[in-house]
Amino acid sequence: MRAKTSLFPSVIFKNLTFWVLIAIVGGVLLGHLAPETAREMKIVGDTFISIVKVFIAPIIFLTIVLGIAGMGDLRKVGRIGFKALLYFEVVTTFAIGIGVAAALLIRPGHISRSGLATGDASDYTLKAQQAFDWWEFFKTNLTLQALALAIVVGIALNYFRQRERVVAQLYKLSGFVFKLLKVVMWLAPAGAFGGMAYTVGKFGLQSLLPLGKLMLTMYLTMAIFVFAILGSILRCYKIRITDLIRYLKPELLIVLGTSSSEPALPNLMTKLERLGCSKPVVGLVVPTGYSFNLDGTSIYLAMSVIFLAQLYDVHLSFTQILTIVGLLMVTSKGAAGVTGSGFVILASTMTAIHSIPLEGLGFIIGIDKFMSEARALTNFVGNAVATIVISKNEGDLVNLTLRDTEGEIF
């Protein structure tokens, strides 16, 4: 008989993470063995970042417009909508604060007194220390202009008679843009190779230490957020976070395998309804939360921005840090649960800040794929917790036990 051919190698070769890992190893080796050649690879990483930047304005605009336009449905159950939006803003802002605090406390981007600072980086430090002008900041910032336009258009759509038709077309356009982004993300190995080769070629192998420290810090911070913060929120309603994670284990494995919380969305809604959450609450909170309640992405963005500032030895004032937090409160709402969108939003935030060298994105892209799993899992659990909290507050789940209707342990 003919032996069965294993599918394992073919699955591996089709996995983007595998190719990113190969690219990172190749970039490190080239940077160590041929530093002069490796430094010339900077253009490869920069080109990838330039392509990603093209998606910044469309994704920000479409996601924010569709999120706000969805409030037309939220008004039908105004009380639930208000509670959900209030919860989203408070918890994601808390996540941003935790990300900033963890990065400032642990300092993953700190190597030595000079960090990776170059002559150019000193210009960014001076820029960060200059008096801040909001109007000038807005005039020269395409990201903020896209955000402002999206807010105006989103609100206006709620009062437009043909809202459903326009929103339907915008959803189609959004789907097309994200499909293009998914294709572009297959260029991530090239971007990772170029960024890693240039970094190691210019700064040596010691430049890898802060990357490992960032990954460890980020995973630890997100774990603390899930089990301590979200766990404490659920404790107020006499529910254990470990029970919820066990209940959602199959969906969490899907999220882990795809690095995206989108594929598990239908199952999450079904399981929450089976648990006892009402259909209106689930139908409103979960989809809206996928745009407005991204706890993991908020932590990722906050830590990455502070990390890059430390890496380039850019000293941020307290006012600058508050500005970053305020900006992230808005830009983080545009990071839908699709693989690659987190990096796009990081690029938009970096572009908007102007205080940190944009070339640092080439440094982040090498490990971005390996952090996407953590932020996707945190986002997923955060939305499940949000739905349960709103449901409890609405009087659902009154007789919640440790078993659902199909006898699964919860």
PDB file of C-alpha atoms in Angstrom, residues 114-275:
ATOM      1  CA  SER A 114      22.831  55.903  24.879  1.00  0.00           C
ATOM      2  CA  GLY A 115      20.395  53.161  23.848  1.00  0.00           C
ATOM      3  CA  LEU A 116      20.289  52.971  20.060  1.00  0.00           C
ATOM      4  CA  ALA A 117      20.339  56.735  19.756  1.00  0.00           C
ATOM      5  CA  THR A 118      21.818  58.175  16.603  1.00  0.00           C
ATOM      6  CA  GLY A 119      22.449  61.745  15.580  1.00  0.00           C
ATOM      7  CA  ASP A 120      18.932  61.858  14.115  1.00  0.00           C
ATOM      8  CA  ALA A 121      17.371  60.596  17.327  1.00  0.00           C
ATOM      9  CA  SER A 122      18.653  63.616  19.226  1.00  0.00           C
ATOM     10  CA  ASP A 123      16.516  65.774  16.928  1.00  0.00           C
ATOM     11  CA  TYR A 124      13.450  63.805  18.033  1.00  0.00           C
ATOM     12  CA  THR A 125      14.392  64.362  21.679  1.00  0.00           C
ATOM     13  CA  LEU A 126      14.573  68.108  21.092  1.00  0.00           C
ATOM     14  CA  LYS A 127      11.243  67.952  19.268  1.00  0.00           C
ATOM     15  CA  ALA A 128       9.697  66.081  22.195  1.00  0.00           C
ATOM     16  CA  GLN A 129      10.876  68.767  24.593  1.00  0.00           C
ATOM     17  CA  GLN A 130       9.485  71.668  22.562  1.00  0.00           C
ATOM     18  CA  ALA A 131       6.226  73.372  23.469  1.00  0.00           C
ATOM     19  CA  PHE A 132       3.306  71.373  22.148  1.00  0.00           C
ATOM     20  CA  ASP A 133       0.998  73.040  19.612  1.00  0.00           C
ATOM     21  CA  TRP A 134      -2.243  71.090  19.089  1.00  0.00           C
ATOM     22  CA  TRP A 135      -3.257  73.051  15.997  1.00  0.00           C
ATOM     23  CA  GLU A 136       0.110  72.551  14.296  1.00  0.00           C
ATOM     24  CA  PHE A 137      -0.023  68.931  15.406  1.00  0.00           C
ATOM     25  CA  PHE A 138      -3.387  68.507  13.678  1.00  0.00           C
ATOM     26  CA  LYS A 139      -2.501  70.419  10.494  1.00  0.00           C
ATOM     27  CA  THR A 140       0.512  68.233   9.740  1.00  0.00           C
ATOM     28  CA  ASN A 141      -1.070  64.956  10.780  1.00  0.00           C
ATOM     29  CA  LEU A 142      -2.990  62.865   8.231  1.00  0.00           C
ATOM     30  CA  THR A 143      -3.940  60.300  10.881  1.00  0.00           C
ATOM     31  CA  LEU A 144      -5.705  62.840  13.087  1.00  0.00           C
ATOM     32  CA  GLN A 145      -7.375  64.399  10.065  1.00  0.00           C
ATOM     33  CA  ALA A 146      -8.705  60.954   9.060  1.00  0.00           C
ATOM     34  CA  LEU A 147      -9.929  60.413  12.630  1.00  0.00           C
ATOM     35  CA  ALA A 148     -11.702  63.775  12.748  1.00  0.00           C
ATOM     36  CA  LEU A 149     -13.345  63.205   9.364  1.00  0.00           C
ATOM     37  CA  ALA A 150     -14.397  59.684  10.393  1.00  0.00           C
ATOM     38  CA  ILE A 151     -16.078  60.965  13.563  1.00  0.00           C
ATOM     39  CA  VAL A 152     -18.007  63.628  11.631  1.00  0.00           C
ATOM     40  CA  VAL A 153     -19.067  61.199   8.891  1.00  0.00           C
ATOM     41  CA  GLY A 154     -19.966  58.476  11.417  1.00  0.00           C
ATOM     42  CA  ILE A 155     -22.230  60.811  13.391  1.00  0.00           C
ATOM     43  CA  ALA A 156     -23.792  62.229  10.220  1.00  0.00           C
ATOM     44  CA  LEU A 157     -24.610  58.723   8.956  1.00  0.00           C
ATOM     45  CA  ASN A 158     -26.785  58.107  12.008  1.00  0.00           C
ATOM     46  CA  TYR A 159     -29.136  60.851  10.757  1.00  0.00           C
ATOM     47  CA  PHE A 160     -29.014  59.865   7.089  1.00  0.00           C
ATOM     48  CA  ARG A 161     -32.099  58.187   5.631  1.00  0.00           C
ATOM     49  CA  GLN A 162     -30.065  55.832   3.452  1.00  0.00           C
ATOM     50  CA  ARG A 163     -27.765  54.903   6.331  1.00  0.00           C
ATOM     51  CA  GLU A 164     -28.159  51.122   5.905  1.00  0.00           C
ATOM     52  CA  ARG A 165     -27.304  51.265   2.219  1.00  0.00           C
ATOM     53  CA  VAL A 166     -24.232  53.449   2.779  1.00  0.00           C
ATOM     54  CA  VAL A 167     -23.062  51.342   5.738  1.00  0.00           C
ATOM     55  CA  ALA A 168     -23.459  48.160   3.659  1.00  0.00           C
ATOM     56  CA  GLN A 169     -21.218  49.619   0.953  1.00  0.00           C
ATOM     57  CA  LEU A 170     -18.683  50.775   3.524  1.00  0.00           C
ATOM     58  CA  TYR A 171     -18.609  47.244   4.998  1.00  0.00           C
ATOM     59  CA  LYS A 172     -17.817  45.881   1.535  1.00  0.00           C
ATOM     60  CA  LEU A 173     -15.069  48.464   1.101  1.00  0.00           C
ATOM     61  CA  SER A 174     -13.707  47.684   4.561  1.00  0.00           C
ATOM     62  CA  GLY A 175     -13.642  43.961   3.740  1.00  0.00           C
ATOM     63  CA  PHE A 176     -11.746  44.697   0.526  1.00  0.00           C
ATOM     64  CA  VAL A 177      -9.186  46.875   2.340  1.00  0.00           C
ATOM     65  CA  PHE A 178      -8.579  44.208   4.981  1.00  0.00           C
ATOM     66  CA  LYS A 179      -8.172  41.551   2.281  1.00  0.00           C
ATOM     67  CA  LEU A 180      -5.517  43.730   0.669  1.00  0.00           C
ATOM     68  CA  LEU A 181      -3.856  44.174   4.060  1.00  0.00           C
ATOM     69  CA  LYS A 182      -3.847  40.395   4.524  1.00  0.00           C
ATOM     70  CA  VAL A 183      -2.023  40.050   1.192  1.00  0.00           C
ATOM     71  CA  VAL A 184       0.451  42.770   2.140  1.00  0.00           C
ATOM     72  CA  MET A 185       1.171  41.040   5.451  1.00  0.00           C
ATOM     73  CA  TRP A 186       2.657  38.155   3.460  1.00  0.00           C
ATOM     74  CA  LEU A 187       5.459  40.622   2.769  1.00  0.00           C
ATOM     75  CA  ALA A 188       6.098  40.759   6.520  1.00  0.00           C
ATOM     76  CA  PRO A 189       8.971  38.225   6.296  1.00  0.00           C
ATOM     77  CA  ALA A 190      10.768  40.579   3.890  1.00  0.00           C
ATOM     78  CA  GLY A 191      10.138  43.507   6.239  1.00  0.00           C
ATOM     79  CA  ALA A 192      11.291  41.471   9.229  1.00  0.00           C
ATOM     80  CA  PHE A 193      14.427  40.364   7.372  1.00  0.00           C
ATOM     81  CA  GLY A 194      15.328  43.913   6.337  1.00  0.00           C
ATOM     82  CA  GLY A 195      14.633  45.425   9.743  1.00  0.00           C
ATOM     83  CA  MET A 196      16.466  42.712  11.677  1.00  0.00           C
ATOM     84  CA  ALA A 197      19.463  42.614   9.324  1.00  0.00           C
ATOM     85  CA  TYR A 198      19.886  46.386   9.497  1.00  0.00           C
ATOM     86  CA  THR A 199      19.488  46.505  13.270  1.00  0.00           C
ATOM     87  CA  VAL A 200      21.970  43.714  14.002  1.00  0.00           C
ATOM     88  CA  GLY A 201      24.354  44.954  11.309  1.00  0.00           C
ATOM     89  CA  LYS A 202      24.422  48.450  12.762  1.00  0.00           C
ATOM     90  CA  PHE A 203      24.056  47.846  16.510  1.00  0.00           C
ATOM     91  CA  GLY A 204      25.286  44.264  16.965  1.00  0.00           C
ATOM     92  CA  LEU A 205      23.738  41.198  18.549  1.00  0.00           C
ATOM     93  CA  GLN A 206      23.138  43.071  21.815  1.00  0.00           C
ATOM     94  CA  SER A 207      20.261  44.839  20.038  1.00  0.00           C
ATOM     95  CA  LEU A 208      18.279  41.575  20.272  1.00  0.00           C
ATOM     96  CA  LEU A 209      18.165  41.766  24.064  1.00  0.00           C
ATOM     97  CA  PRO A 210      15.533  44.541  24.256  1.00  0.00           C
ATOM     98  CA  LEU A 211      13.325  42.657  21.776  1.00  0.00           C
ATOM     99  CA  GLY A 212      13.292  39.587  23.992  1.00  0.00           C
ATOM    100  CA  LYS A 213      12.693  41.788  27.014  1.00  0.00           C
ATOM    101  CA  LEU A 214       9.779  43.530  25.266  1.00  0.00           C
ATOM    102  CA  MET A 215       8.116  40.227  24.358  1.00  0.00           C
ATOM    103  CA  LEU A 216       8.511  38.876  27.889  1.00  0.00           C
ATOM    104  CA  THR A 217       7.236  42.126  29.423  1.00  0.00           C
ATOM    105  CA  MET A 218       4.260  42.295  27.083  1.00  0.00           C
ATOM    106  CA  TYR A 219       3.163  38.694  27.650  1.00  0.00           C
ATOM    107  CA  LEU A 220       3.543  39.144  31.404  1.00  0.00           C
ATOM    108  CA  THR A 221       1.605  42.433  31.402  1.00  0.00           C
ATOM    109  CA  MET A 222      -1.254  40.968  29.357  1.00  0.00           C
ATOM    110  CA  ALA A 223      -1.415  37.903  31.611  1.00  0.00           C
ATOM    111  CA  ILE A 224      -1.601  40.167  34.671  1.00  0.00           C
ATOM    112  CA  PHE A 225      -4.300  42.250  32.983  1.00  0.00           C
ATOM    113  CA  VAL A 226      -6.433  39.182  32.162  1.00  0.00           C
ATOM    114  CA  PHE A 227      -6.117  37.375  35.477  1.00  0.00           C
ATOM    115  CA  ALA A 228      -5.834  40.344  37.860  1.00  0.00           C
ATOM    116  CA  ILE A 229      -7.860  43.149  36.232  1.00  0.00           C
ATOM    117  CA  LEU A 230     -10.467  41.267  34.208  1.00  0.00           C
ATOM    118  CA  GLY A 231     -10.506  38.583  36.892  1.00  0.00           C
ATOM    119  CA  SER A 232     -11.281  41.204  39.550  1.00  0.00           C
ATOM    120  CA  ILE A 233     -14.092  42.634  37.410  1.00  0.00           C
ATOM    121  CA  LEU A 234     -15.682  39.188  37.111  1.00  0.00           C
ATOM    122  CA  ARG A 235     -15.162  38.556  40.830  1.00  0.00           C
ATOM    123  CA  CYS A 236     -17.560  41.422  41.507  1.00  0.00           C
ATOM    124  CA  TYR A 237     -20.198  39.242  39.834  1.00  0.00           C
ATOM    125  CA  LYS A 238     -19.020  36.038  41.588  1.00  0.00           C
ATOM    126  CA  ILE A 239     -17.494  34.533  38.448  1.00  0.00           C
ATOM    127  CA  ARG A 240     -13.952  33.179  38.195  1.00  0.00           C
ATOM    128  CA  ILE A 241     -11.807  34.135  35.177  1.00  0.00           C
ATOM    129  CA  THR A 242     -10.318  30.621  35.083  1.00  0.00           C
ATOM    130  CA  ASP A 243     -13.811  29.156  34.659  1.00  0.00           C
ATOM    131  CA  LEU A 244     -14.536  31.506  31.768  1.00  0.00           C
ATOM    132  CA  ILE A 245     -11.227  30.629  30.069  1.00  0.00           C
ATOM    133  CA  ARG A 246     -11.955  26.919  30.466  1.00  0.00           C
ATOM    134  CA  TYR A 247     -15.439  27.418  29.002  1.00  0.00           C
ATOM    135  CA  LEU A 248     -14.019  29.264  25.972  1.00  0.00           C
ATOM    136  CA  LYS A 249     -11.002  26.977  25.503  1.00  0.00           C
ATOM    137  CA  PRO A 250     -11.900  25.761  21.952  1.00  0.00           C
ATOM    138  CA  GLU A 251     -12.418  29.339  20.760  1.00  0.00           C
ATOM    139  CA  LEU A 252      -9.209  30.496  22.426  1.00  0.00           C
ATOM    140  CA  LEU A 253      -7.305  27.783  20.551  1.00  0.00           C
ATOM    141  CA  ILE A 254      -8.766  29.104  17.278  1.00  0.00           C
ATOM    142  CA  VAL A 255      -7.621  32.618  18.196  1.00  0.00           C
ATOM    143  CA  LEU A 256      -4.171  31.309  19.115  1.00  0.00           C
ATOM    144  CA  GLY A 257      -3.817  29.424  15.840  1.00  0.00           C
ATOM    145  CA  THR A 258      -4.955  32.291  13.608  1.00  0.00           C
ATOM    146  CA  SER A 259      -3.512  35.226  15.620  1.00  0.00           C
ATOM    147  CA  SER A 260      -6.894  36.881  15.163  1.00  0.00           C
ATOM    148  CA  SER A 261     -10.066  37.044  17.230  1.00  0.00           C
ATOM    149  CA  GLU A 262     -12.285  37.407  14.128  1.00  0.00           C
ATOM    150  CA  PRO A 263     -12.636  33.665  13.253  1.00  0.00           C
ATOM    151  CA  ALA A 264     -13.941  32.868  16.749  1.00  0.00           C
ATOM    152  CA  LEU A 265     -16.574  35.649  16.753  1.00  0.00           C
ATOM    153  CA  PRO A 266     -19.610  33.487  15.790  1.00  0.00           C
ATOM    154  CA  ASN A 267     -18.753  30.790  18.352  1.00  0.00           C
ATOM    155  CA  LEU A 268     -18.233  33.399  21.069  1.00  0.00           C
ATOM    156  CA  MET A 269     -21.689  34.894  20.463  1.00  0.00           C
ATOM    157  CA  THR A 270     -23.305  31.444  20.464  1.00  0.00           C
ATOM    158  CA  LYS A 271     -21.620  30.390  23.697  1.00  0.00           C
ATOM    159  CA  LEU A 272     -22.459  33.629  25.496  1.00  0.00           C
ATOM    160  CA  GLU A 273     -26.127  33.254  24.529  1.00  0.00           C
ATOM    161  CA  ARG A 274     -26.058  29.616  25.663  1.00  0.00           C
ATOM    162  CA  LEU A 275     -24.650  30.813  28.970  1.00  0.00           C
TER     163      LEU A 275
END
